[in-house]
Short mmCIF file of C-alpha atoms in Angstrom, two decimals:
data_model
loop_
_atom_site.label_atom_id
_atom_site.label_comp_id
_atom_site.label_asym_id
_atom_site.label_seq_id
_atom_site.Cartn_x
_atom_site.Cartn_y
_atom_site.Cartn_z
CA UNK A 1 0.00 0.00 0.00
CA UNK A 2 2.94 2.40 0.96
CA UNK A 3 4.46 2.03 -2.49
CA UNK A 4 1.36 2.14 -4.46
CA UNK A 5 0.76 5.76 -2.46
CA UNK A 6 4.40 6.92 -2.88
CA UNK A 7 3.70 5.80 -6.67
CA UNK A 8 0.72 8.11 -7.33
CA UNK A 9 1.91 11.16 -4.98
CA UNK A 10 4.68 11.78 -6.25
CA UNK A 11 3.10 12.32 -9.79
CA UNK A 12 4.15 9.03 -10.92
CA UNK A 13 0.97 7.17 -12.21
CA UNK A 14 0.28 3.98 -14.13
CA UNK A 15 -0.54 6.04 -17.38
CA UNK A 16 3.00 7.52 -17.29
CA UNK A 17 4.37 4.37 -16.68
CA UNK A 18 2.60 2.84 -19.17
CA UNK A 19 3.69 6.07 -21.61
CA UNK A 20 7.51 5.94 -21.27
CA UNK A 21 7.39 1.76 -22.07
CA UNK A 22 5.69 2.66 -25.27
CA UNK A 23 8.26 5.13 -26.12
CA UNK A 24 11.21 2.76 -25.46
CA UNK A 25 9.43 -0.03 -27.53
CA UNK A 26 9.00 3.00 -30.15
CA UNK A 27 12.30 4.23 -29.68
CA UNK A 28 13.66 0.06 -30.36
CA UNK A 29 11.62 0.09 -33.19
CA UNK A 30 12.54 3.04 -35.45
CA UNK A 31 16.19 2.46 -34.13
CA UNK A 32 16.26 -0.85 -35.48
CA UNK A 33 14.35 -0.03 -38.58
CA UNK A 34 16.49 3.13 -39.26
CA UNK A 35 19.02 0.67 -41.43
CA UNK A 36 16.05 -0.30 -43.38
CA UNK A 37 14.48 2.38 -44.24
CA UNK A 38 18.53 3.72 -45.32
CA UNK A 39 18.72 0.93 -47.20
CA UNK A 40 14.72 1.26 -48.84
CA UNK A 41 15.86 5.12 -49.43
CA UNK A 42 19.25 4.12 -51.19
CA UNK A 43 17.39 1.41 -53.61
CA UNK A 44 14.73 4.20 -54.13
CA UNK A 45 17.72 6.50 -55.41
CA UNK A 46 18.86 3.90 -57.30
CA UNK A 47 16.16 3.08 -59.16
CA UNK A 48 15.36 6.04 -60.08
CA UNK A 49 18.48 6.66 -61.67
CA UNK A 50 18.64 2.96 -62.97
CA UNK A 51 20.33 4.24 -66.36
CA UNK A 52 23.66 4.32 -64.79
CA UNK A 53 23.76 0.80 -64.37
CA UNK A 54 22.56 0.58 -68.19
CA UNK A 55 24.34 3.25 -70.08
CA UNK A 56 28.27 4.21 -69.91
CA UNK A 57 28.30 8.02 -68.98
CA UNK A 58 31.53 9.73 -71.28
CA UNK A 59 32.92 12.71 -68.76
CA UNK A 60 34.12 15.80 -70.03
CA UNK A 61 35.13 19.02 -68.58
CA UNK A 62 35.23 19.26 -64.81
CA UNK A 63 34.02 15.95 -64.47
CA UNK A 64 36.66 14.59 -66.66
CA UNK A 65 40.15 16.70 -65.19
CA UNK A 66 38.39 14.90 -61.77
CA UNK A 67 38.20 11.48 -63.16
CA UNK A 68 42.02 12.09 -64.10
CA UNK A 69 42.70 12.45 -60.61
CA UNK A 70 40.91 9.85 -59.42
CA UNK A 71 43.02 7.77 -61.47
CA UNK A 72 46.04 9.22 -59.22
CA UNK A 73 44.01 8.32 -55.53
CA UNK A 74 43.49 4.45 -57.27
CA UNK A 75 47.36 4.72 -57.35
CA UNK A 76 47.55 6.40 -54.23
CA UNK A 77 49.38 9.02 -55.59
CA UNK A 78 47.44 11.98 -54.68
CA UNK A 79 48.00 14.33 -51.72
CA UNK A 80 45.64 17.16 -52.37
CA UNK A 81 41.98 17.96 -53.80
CA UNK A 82 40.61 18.96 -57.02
CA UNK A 83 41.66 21.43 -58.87
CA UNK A 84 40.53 25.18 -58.65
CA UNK A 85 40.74 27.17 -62.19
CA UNK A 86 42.47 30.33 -59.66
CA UNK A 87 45.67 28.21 -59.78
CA UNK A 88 45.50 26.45 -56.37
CA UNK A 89 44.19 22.72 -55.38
CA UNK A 90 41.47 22.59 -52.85
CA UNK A 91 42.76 21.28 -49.56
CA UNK A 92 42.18 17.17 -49.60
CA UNK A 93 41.61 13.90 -51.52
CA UNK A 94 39.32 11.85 -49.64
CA UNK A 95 36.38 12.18 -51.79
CA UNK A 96 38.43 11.17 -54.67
CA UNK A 97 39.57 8.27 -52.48
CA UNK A 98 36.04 7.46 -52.39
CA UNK A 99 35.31 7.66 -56.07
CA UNK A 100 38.30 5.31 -56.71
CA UNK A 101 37.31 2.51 -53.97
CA UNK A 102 33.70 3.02 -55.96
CA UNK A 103 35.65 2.60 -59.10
CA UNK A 104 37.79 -0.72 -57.85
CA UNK A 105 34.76 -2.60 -56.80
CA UNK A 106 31.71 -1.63 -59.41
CA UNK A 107 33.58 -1.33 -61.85
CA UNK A 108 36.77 -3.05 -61.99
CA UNK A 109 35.93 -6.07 -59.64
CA UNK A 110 31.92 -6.21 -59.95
CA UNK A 111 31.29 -4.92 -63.16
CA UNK A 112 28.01 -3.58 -61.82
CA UNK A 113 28.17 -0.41 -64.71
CA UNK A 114 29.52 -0.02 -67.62
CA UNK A 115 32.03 2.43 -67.21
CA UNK A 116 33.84 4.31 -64.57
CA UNK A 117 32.63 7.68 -64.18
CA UNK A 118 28.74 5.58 -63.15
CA UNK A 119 30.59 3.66 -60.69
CA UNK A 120 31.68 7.40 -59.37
CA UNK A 121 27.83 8.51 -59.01
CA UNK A 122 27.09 5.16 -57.93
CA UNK A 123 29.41 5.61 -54.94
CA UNK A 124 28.33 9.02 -54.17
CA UNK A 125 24.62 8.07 -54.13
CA UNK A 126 25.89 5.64 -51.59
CA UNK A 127 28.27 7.93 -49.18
CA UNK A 128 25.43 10.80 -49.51
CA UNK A 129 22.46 8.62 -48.36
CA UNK A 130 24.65 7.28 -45.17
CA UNK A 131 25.90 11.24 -44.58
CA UNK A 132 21.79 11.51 -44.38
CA UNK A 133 20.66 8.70 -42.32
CA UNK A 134 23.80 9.12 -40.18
CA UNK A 135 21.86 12.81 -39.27
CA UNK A 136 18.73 11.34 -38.84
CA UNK A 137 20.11 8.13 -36.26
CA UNK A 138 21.24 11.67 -34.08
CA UNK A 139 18.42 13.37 -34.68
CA UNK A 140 15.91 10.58 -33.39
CA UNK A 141 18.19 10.71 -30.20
CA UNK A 142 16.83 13.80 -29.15
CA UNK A 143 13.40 14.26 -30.99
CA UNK A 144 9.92 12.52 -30.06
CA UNK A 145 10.68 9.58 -32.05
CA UNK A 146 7.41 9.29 -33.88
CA UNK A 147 8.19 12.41 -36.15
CA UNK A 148 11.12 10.48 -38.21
CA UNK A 149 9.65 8.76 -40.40
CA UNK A 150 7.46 12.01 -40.94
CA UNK A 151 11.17 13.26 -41.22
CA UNK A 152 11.76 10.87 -43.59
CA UNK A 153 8.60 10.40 -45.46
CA UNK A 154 8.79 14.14 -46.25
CA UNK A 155 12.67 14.07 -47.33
CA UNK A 156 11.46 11.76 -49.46
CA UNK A 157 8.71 14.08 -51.26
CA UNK A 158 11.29 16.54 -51.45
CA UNK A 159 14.15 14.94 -52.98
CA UNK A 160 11.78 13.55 -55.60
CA UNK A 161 10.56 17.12 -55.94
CA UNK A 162 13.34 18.97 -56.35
CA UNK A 163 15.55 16.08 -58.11
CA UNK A 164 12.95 16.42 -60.57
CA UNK A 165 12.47 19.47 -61.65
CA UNK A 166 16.47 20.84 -60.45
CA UNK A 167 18.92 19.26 -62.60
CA UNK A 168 21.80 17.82 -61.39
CA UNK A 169 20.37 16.49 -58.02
CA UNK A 170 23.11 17.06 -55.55
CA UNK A 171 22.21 13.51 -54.07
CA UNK A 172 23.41 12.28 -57.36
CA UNK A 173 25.97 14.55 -58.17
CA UNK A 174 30.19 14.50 -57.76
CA UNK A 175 30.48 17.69 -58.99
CA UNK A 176 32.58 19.35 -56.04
CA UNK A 177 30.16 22.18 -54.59
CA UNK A 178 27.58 19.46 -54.47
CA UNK A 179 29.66 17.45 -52.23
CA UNK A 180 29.03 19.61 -49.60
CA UNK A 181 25.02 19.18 -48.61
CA UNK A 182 25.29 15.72 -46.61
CA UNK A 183 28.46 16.39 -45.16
CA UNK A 184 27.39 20.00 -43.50
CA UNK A 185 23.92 18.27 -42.89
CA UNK A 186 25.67 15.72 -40.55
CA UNK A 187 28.45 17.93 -39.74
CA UNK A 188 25.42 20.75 -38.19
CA UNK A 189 23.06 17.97 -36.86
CA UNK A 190 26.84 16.24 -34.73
CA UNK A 191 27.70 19.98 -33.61
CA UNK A 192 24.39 20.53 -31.94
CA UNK A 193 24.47 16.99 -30.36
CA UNK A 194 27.65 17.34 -28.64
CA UNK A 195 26.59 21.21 -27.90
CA UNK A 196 24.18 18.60 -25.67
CA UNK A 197 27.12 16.66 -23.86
CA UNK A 198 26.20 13.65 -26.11
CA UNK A 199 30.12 13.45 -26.93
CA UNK A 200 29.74 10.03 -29.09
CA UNK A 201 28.84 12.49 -31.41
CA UNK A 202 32.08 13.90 -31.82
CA UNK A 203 33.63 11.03 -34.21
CA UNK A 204 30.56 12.02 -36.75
CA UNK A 205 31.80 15.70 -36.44
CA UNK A 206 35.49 15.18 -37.24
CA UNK A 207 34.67 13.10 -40.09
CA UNK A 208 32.14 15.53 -41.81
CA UNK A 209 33.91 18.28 -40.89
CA UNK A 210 37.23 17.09 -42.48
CA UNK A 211 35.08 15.66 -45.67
CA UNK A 212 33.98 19.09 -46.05
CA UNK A 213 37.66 21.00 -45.30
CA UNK A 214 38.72 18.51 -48.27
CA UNK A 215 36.11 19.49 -50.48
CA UNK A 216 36.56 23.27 -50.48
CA UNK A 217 38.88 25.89 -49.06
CA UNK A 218 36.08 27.68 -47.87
CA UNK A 219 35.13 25.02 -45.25
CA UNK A 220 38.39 25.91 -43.29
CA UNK A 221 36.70 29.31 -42.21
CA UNK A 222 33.13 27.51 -41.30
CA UNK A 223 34.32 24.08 -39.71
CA UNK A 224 37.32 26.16 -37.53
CA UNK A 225 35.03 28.64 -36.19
CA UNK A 226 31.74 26.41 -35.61
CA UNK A 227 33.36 22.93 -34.79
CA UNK A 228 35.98 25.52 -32.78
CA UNK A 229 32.81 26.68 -30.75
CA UNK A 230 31.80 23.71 -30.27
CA UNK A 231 34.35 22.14 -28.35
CA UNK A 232 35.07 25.43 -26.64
CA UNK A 233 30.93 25.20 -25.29
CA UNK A 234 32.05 21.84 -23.90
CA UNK A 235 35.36 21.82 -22.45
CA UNK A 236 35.35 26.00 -20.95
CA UNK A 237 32.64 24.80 -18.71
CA UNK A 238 34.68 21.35 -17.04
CA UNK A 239 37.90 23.80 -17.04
CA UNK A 240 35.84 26.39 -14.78
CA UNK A 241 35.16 23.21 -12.40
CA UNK A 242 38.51 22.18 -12.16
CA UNK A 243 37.22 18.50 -13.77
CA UNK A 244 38.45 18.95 -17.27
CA UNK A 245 40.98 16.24 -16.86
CA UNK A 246 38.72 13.91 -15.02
CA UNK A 247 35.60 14.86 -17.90
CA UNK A 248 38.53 14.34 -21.24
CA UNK A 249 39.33 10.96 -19.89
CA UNK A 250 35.56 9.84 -19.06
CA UNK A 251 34.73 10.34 -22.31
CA UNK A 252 38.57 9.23 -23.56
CA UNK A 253 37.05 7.17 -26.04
CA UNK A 254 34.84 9.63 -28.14
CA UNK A 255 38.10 12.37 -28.20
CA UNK A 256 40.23 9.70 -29.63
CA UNK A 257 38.36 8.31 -32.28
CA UNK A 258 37.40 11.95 -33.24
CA UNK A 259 41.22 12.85 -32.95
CA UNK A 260 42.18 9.68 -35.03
CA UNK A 261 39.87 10.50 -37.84
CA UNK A 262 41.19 14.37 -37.75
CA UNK A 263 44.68 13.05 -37.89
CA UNK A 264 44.13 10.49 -40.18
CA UNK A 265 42.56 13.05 -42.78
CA UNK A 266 44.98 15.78 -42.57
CA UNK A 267 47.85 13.00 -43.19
CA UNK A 268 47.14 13.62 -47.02
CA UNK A 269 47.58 17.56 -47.21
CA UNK A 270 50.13 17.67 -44.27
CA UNK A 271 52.48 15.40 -46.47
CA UNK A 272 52.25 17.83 -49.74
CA UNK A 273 53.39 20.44 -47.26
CA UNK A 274 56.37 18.78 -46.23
CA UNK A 275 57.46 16.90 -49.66
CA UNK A 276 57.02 19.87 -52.16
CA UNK A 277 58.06 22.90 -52.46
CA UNK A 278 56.11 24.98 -53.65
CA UNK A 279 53.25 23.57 -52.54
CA UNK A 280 49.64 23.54 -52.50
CA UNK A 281 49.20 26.01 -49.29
CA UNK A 282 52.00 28.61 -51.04
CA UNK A 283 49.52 28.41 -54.00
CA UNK A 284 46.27 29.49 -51.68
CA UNK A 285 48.79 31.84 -49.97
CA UNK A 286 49.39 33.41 -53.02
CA UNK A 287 45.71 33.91 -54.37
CA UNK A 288 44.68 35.20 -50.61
CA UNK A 289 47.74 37.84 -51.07
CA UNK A 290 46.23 38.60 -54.76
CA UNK A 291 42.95 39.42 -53.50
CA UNK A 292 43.43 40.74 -50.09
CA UNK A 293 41.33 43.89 -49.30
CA UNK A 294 38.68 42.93 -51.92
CA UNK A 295 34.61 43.38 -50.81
CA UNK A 296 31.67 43.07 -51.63
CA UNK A 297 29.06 45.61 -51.02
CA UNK A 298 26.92 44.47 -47.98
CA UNK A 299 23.71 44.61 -50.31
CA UNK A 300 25.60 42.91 -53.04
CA UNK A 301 26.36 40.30 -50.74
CA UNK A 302 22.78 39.47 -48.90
CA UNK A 303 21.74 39.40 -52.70
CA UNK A 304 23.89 37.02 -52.93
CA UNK A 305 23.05 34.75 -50.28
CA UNK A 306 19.41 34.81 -51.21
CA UNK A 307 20.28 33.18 -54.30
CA UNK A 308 21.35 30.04 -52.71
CA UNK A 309 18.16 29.71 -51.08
CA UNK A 310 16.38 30.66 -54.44
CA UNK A 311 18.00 27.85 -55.74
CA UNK A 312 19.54 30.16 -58.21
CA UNK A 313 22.45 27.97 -60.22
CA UNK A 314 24.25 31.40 -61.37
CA UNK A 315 23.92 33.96 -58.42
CA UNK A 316 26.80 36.28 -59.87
CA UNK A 317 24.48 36.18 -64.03
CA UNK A 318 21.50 37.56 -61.69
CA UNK A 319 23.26 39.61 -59.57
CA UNK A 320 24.68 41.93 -62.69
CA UNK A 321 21.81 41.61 -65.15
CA UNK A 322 19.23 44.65 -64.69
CA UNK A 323 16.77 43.18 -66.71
CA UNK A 324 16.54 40.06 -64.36
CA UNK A 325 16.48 40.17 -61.26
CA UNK A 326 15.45 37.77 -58.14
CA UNK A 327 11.79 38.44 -58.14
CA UNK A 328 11.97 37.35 -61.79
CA UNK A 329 13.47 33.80 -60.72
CA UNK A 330 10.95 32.81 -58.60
CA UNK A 331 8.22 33.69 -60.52
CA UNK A 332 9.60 31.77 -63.37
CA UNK A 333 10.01 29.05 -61.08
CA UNK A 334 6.77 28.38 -59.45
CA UNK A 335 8.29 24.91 -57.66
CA UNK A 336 10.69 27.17 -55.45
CA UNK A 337 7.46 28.52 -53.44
CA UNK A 338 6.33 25.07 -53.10
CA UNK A 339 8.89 23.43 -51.61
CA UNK A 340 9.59 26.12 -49.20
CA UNK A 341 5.81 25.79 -48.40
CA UNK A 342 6.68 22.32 -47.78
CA UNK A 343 9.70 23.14 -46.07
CA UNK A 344 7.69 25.08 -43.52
CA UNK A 345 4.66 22.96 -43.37
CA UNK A 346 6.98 19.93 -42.31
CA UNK A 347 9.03 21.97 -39.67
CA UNK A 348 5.18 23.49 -38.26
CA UNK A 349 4.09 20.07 -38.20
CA UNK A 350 7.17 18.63 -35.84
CA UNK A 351 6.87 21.50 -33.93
CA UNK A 352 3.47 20.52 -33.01
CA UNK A 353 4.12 16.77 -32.61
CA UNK A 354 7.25 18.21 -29.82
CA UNK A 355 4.80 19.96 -28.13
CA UNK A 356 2.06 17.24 -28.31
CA UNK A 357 4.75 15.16 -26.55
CA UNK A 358 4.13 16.46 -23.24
CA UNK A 359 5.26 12.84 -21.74
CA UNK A 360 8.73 13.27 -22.79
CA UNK A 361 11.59 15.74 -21.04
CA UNK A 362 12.42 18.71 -23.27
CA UNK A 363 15.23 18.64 -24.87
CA UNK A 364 17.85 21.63 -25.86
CA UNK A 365 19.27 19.79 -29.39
CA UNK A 366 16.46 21.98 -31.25
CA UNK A 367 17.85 25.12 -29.67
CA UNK A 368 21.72 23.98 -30.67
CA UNK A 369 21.21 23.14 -33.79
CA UNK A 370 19.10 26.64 -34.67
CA UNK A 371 22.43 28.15 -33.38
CA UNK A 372 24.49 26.22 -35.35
CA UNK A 373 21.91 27.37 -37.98
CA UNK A 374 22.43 31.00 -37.38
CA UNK A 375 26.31 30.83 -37.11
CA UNK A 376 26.00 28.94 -40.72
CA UNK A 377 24.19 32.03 -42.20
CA UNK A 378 26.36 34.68 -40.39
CA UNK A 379 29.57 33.03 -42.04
CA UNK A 380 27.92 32.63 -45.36
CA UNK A 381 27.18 36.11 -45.82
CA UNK A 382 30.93 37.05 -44.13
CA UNK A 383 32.28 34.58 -47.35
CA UNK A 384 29.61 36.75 -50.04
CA UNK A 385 31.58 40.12 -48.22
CA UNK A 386 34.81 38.47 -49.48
CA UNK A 387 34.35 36.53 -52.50
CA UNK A 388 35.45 38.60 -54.81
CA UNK A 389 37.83 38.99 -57.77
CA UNK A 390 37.56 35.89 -60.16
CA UNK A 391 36.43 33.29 -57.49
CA UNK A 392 33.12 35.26 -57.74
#
C-alpha cells in the first residue's frame, strides 16, 4: 500500500508508466528499422536513376580533369583535392579516395556499370544517403521519435521534388560544390548533439567536418570557427570546475576516435606540405595575397546569399543583369514557393508533434542546432563580403 501511495503522490501514475514503455518499444523500433528504411531510401535512389547501371556516362570538362585524378588516388598518388581554375588545389583527396574505392569494386571487380565515371555517381549516391541517415540516427536521439519517419517520409517528397524538376540532383551529383550538402547536414546535426554533452557524437563531427575542409577551401573558415565553438561550449565549462581532466578521460574514447579520424585526414595535405616545395598552401597563400582587401558591397552580398536559397544555379548572371532580377526567378520558377511551403509545413508540423509530446523531457538539441543554424548564415554572408575577384 505504501508504495502504491508513494507511486501516485509523487506524480508518478500507471498512465506515465505505461507512456515511457511505449516510447522505449517506439524508440527500439525506429532504431532498429532506421538501417532499413537507409537501405529502402538508397534502392529508391537507385532506381530512379537505374540508367547508370545501363548506359556508360563519357565525362568531359570538370568531371573529366576529376576522373584524371581519381586515377592518381586508385594509385595512391594523390595528396591534395581537385583542382581550382584560380591556380590552387582545394585542400584534400578523400572524396576522390572514395570515387576510386567506388571505381575498384563496381567497376573493376563487380562490373556492376559499364564504365567508370557511373561507378563514381554510384558511390556518391551511396556515401550521400549514409551522410543523411547518419543525421537522422542523431536526430531521433533527441526528438519525439514518432516524427522520423514524418522526417523521412517528407525528405522523401522533397528529394523527388526537387531532383525532378532541379537538374543535377546534388544527391546524385560528384560535382565538387555538391559534395558539400550531406556532409554540412551531418556535420550541423553532430555539432548541436555534442553542444548537448552527447560526446559520441564527436567522431561524426570530425569526419564531416574534415570531408567538407577537403572538399573546399572555404570550409576551413566555417568548420574552424563552428566545430571551434563547439568544443570550446564543452570543455570552458569542465575547465571552470577544475574537472576537465577527469571529464577528457571519461569520455577518452569519443576524443580519440574523433582525434584519429582528424589526424588520419589531414595526413594527405600535411604530407604535400612537407614533400614539395612549392606547394599547395603557397599556391592558396598566393591567391589570398592577390585578393586581399577585396569586398563586396553588404547589399551585393545578402543578394547574394538569397540566391542560394532561391535555388539560383548562377547567383553572380542575376546579380549583374538589370533586366533580371530575383523576383523574376521565382516567378519563373513556381516549384521554389512550393517546396519552401513544404519546407515550412513539415518543420510546423514537428513543432506541433514536440509539443504534443508532453510525456517526454524537453530537450535543448532543437535550440543547438538553430544556433548552429544561425552561425552557418552569419559566415555565409561574411564569405559573399569576401568573394570577390575571379572566385566570384
Amino acid at each position: 500500500m505504501r508504495k502504491e501511495i508513494d507511486l501516485t503522490s509523487s506524480g508518478t501514475s500507471a498512465r506515465s508508466v505505461t507512456s515511457q514503455g511505449t516510447w522505449q518499444v517506439l524508440a527500439e523500433r525506429v532504431g532498429g528499422s532506421t538501417l532499413i528504411l537507409a537501405a529502402l531510401f538508397l534502392l529508391l535512389i537507385l532506381a530512379l536513376n537505374a540508367d547508370v547501371f545501363r548506359k556508360p556516362i563519357i565525362e568531359d570538362g570538370d568531371f573529366a580533369a576529376n576522373s584524371l585524378i581519381v586515377q592518381q588516388a586508385k594509385h595512391l598518388h594523390l595528396l591534395v583535392g581537385h583542382y581550382s581554375r584560380w591556380g590552387f588545389h582545394h585542400p584534400g583527396p578523400a572524396y576522390w579516395y572514395l570515387f576510386a574505392l567506388g571505381e575498384f569494386l563496381f567497376y573493376d571487380t563487380l562490373h556492376l556499370v559499364p564504365a567508370p565515371f557511373n561507378a563514381q555517381l554510384v558511390t556518391v549516391i551511396i556515401v550521400n544517403v549514409a551522410l543523411l541517415f547518419a543525421a537522422f540516427a542523431i536526430f531521433k536521439r533527441h526528438c519525439p521519435q514518432f516524427s522520423i519517419p514524418l522526417a523521412m517520409a517528407i525528405t522523401v517528397v522533397i528529394t523527388a521534388l526537387v531532383n525532378g524538376i532541379a537538374a543535377p540532383s546534388m544527391l546524385v551529383s560528384n560535382w565538387p560544390p555538391d559534395l558539400l550538402l550531406f556532409s554540412y547536414l551531418l556535420f550541423a546535426v553532430s555539432g548541436a548533439s555534442v553542444l548537448g554533452g552527447e560526446t559520441r557524437d564527436l567522431p561524426w563531427m570530425s569526419l564531416s567536418g574534415m570531408l567538407l575542409i577537403h572538399a573546399h577551401l572555404s570550409q576551413f573558415m566555417f568548420v574552424g570557427l563552428i566545430g571551434g565553438g563547439v568544443i570550446a561550449f564543452l570543455l570552458v565549462p569542465a575547465a571552470r570546475q577544475g574537472r576537465l581532466r577527469a571529464f577528457v578521460i571519461e569520455r577518452r574514447r569519443h576524443f580519440a576516435l574523433a582525434a584519429a579520424l582528424c589526424l588520419i585526414l589531414a595526413l594527405p595535405p600535411l604530407l604535400d606540405i612537407a614533400l614539395h616545395t612549392p606547394n599547395n598552401l603557397d599556391d592558396v597563400r598566393a591567391y589570398l595575397h592577390a585578393h586581399a582587401g577585396e569586398r563586396n558591397g553588404l547589399l551585393t552580398s545578402f543578394r547574394y546569399v538569397l540566391c542560394f536559397f532561391l535555388f539560383v544555379g548562377k547567383p553572380e548572371q542575376v546579380l549583374n543583369d538589370p533586366s533580371g532580377g530575383l523576383l523574376h526567378e521565382v516567378l519563373s520558377r513556381p516549384w521554389i514557393v512550393i517546396y519552401w511551403l513544404l519546407f515550412f509545413a513539415s518543420s510546423l508540423l514537428t513543432m506541433v508533434l514536440v509539443r504534443i509530446d508532453a510525456g517526454r523531457s524537453r530537450s535543448a538539441f532543437p535550440r543547438h542546432l538553430l544556433w548552429i543554424t544561425a552561425a552557418t548564415v552569419i559566415l555565409f554572408f561574411y564569405w559573399a563580403i569576401r568573394i570577390t575577384g575571379l572566385f566570384y
